[in-house]
Amino acid sequence: MPSIIGGKYKKTKIEVPNKLVRPTSALKREAIFSILESYSLQNSIDIYKNKSIIDVFAGSGLIGLEGVSRGMKKSYFIENNENVFKILKNNCDKICQKDEYEIIFDEAINGIERVFEIEPSVIFIDPPYKKENINLILLKII
């Protein structure tokens, strides 16, 4: 069972739906957040304070939950699988306060179009293999 690797919820175990998702490994999550934090320091910006993260194809929610654990104000999760949604909701309830997350139950292409209450500093997109046309999602973001 994977766990949060940084921040105030470090070492908290996260449930993962077997065979429905492929969770981002601890090594990759550490690399992602190290790159983001390095960029933040080099450019004198705070990627956490009063910012949010959007976790598209959220699965178990590991990336968004890492963001909240490290100090982001809110995590937005976009997920459309009903079975995965239930586990994601349980993980969010275990880690976050109610105002620290929002789960958007929709297709990624639709969920990314909404207006997010708290400005995102990170948008993480990790689609299932051969599932989505990532180009359409990226075009909606820009």
C-alpha atoms as one frame of an Amber mdcrd trajectory, in Angstrom:
protein
   0.000   0.000   0.000   1.611   3.320  -1.058   1.900   6.253   1.318   2.329
  10.019   1.242   6.059  10.794   1.069   6.267  14.432   2.157   4.648  17.119
   4.248   2.333  16.990   7.227   0.714  13.665   6.229   3.997  11.894   5.459
   3.791   8.085   5.866  -0.031   8.043   5.744  -1.104   4.947   3.801  -3.300
   5.353   0.736  -5.679   2.740  -0.647  -5.232   1.875  -4.325  -7.878   0.165
  -6.460  -6.260  -3.055  -7.686  -5.920  -3.399 -11.465  -7.964  -0.243 -12.112
  -5.145   2.286 -11.750  -1.372   2.385 -11.814  -0.307   4.648  -8.945   2.628
   6.988  -9.433   5.588   5.466  -7.613   7.169   7.155  -4.605  10.368   7.714
  -6.587   8.497   9.497  -9.381   6.415  11.559  -6.942   9.562  12.654  -5.132
  11.159  13.630  -8.443   8.059  15.573  -9.552   7.829  17.577  -6.334  11.599
  18.130  -6.184  11.492  19.650  -9.677   8.507  21.836  -8.767  10.121  23.011
  -5.523  13.431  23.706  -7.255  11.647  25.795  -9.892   9.767  27.589  -7.129
  12.970  28.481  -5.277  14.838  29.581  -8.398  12.006  31.888  -9.420  11.053
  33.146  -5.946   7.483  31.926  -6.163   5.461  29.860  -3.735   3.732  27.003
  -5.532   1.907  25.977  -2.359   0.553  29.001  -0.481  -3.012  29.810  -1.541
  -2.631  27.629  -4.630  -4.190  24.399  -5.813  -3.247  21.317  -7.778  -5.426
  19.671 -10.410  -4.968  15.909 -10.581  -6.467  14.762 -13.895  -7.174  11.008
 -14.165  -6.767  11.086 -10.386  -7.052   7.386  -9.600  -6.138   6.938  -5.932
  -5.310  10.658  -5.676  -1.674  10.272  -4.687  -0.389  13.345  -6.565  -3.123
  15.695  -5.359  -2.864  14.364  -1.809   0.913  14.945  -1.879   0.189  18.538
  -2.868  -2.165  19.097   0.061   0.238  17.365   2.441   3.007  19.721   1.299
   0.911  22.837   1.830  -1.368  23.455  -1.135  -4.655  25.000  -0.149  -6.761
  22.631  -2.245  -6.588  19.689  -4.593  -9.020  19.194  -7.437  -9.374  15.603
  -8.607 -10.890  14.668 -11.967 -11.972  11.029 -12.170 -14.708   9.251 -14.113
 -14.528   5.633 -12.957 -17.223   4.897 -10.370 -15.238   2.188  -8.560 -12.097
   4.329  -8.422 -14.161   7.346  -7.299 -15.205   5.575  -4.092 -11.617   4.789
  -3.110 -10.480   8.298  -4.078 -13.195   9.789  -1.848 -12.113   7.580   1.070
  -8.478   8.618   0.597  -9.422  12.302   0.480 -11.561  12.008   3.614  -8.682
  10.253   5.385  -6.068  12.905   4.500  -7.852  16.207   3.869 -10.250  18.583
   5.524 -13.492  19.006   3.530 -12.377  22.398   2.142  -9.008  21.018   0.968
 -10.343  18.899  -1.872 -12.998  18.640  -4.529 -13.647  15.598  -6.685 -15.041
  16.236 -10.139 -16.776  13.089 -11.368 -16.527  13.601 -15.119 -14.490  12.865
 -18.219 -11.140  14.653 -18.161 -11.955  16.655 -21.281 -15.035  18.126 -19.544
 -13.667  18.415 -16.018 -10.666  20.498 -17.054 -12.969  23.150 -18.584 -14.540
  24.251 -15.332 -13.564  27.372 -13.398 -11.425  26.496 -10.391 -12.058  28.574
  -7.280  -8.411  28.502  -6.182  -5.745  29.211  -8.797  -3.800  26.092  -9.723
  -0.020  26.201  -9.720   0.207  22.578 -10.889  -1.862  20.554 -13.342  -0.871
  16.886 -13.328  -2.131  14.730 -16.202  -1.343  11.014 -16.261  -3.911   9.269
 -18.476  -4.462   5.537 -18.744  -2.629   4.028 -21.689  -4.498   4.500 -24.994
  -7.456   6.004 -23.139  -7.610   9.678 -24.053  -6.402  12.069 -26.684  -4.111
  14.133 -24.484  -3.774  16.822 -27.173  -7.431  17.820 -26.766  -7.038  18.148
 -23.010  -3.897  20.262 -23.379  -5.636  22.540 -25.874  -8.456  23.136 -23.389
  -5.927  24.133 -20.715  -4.115  26.672 -22.857
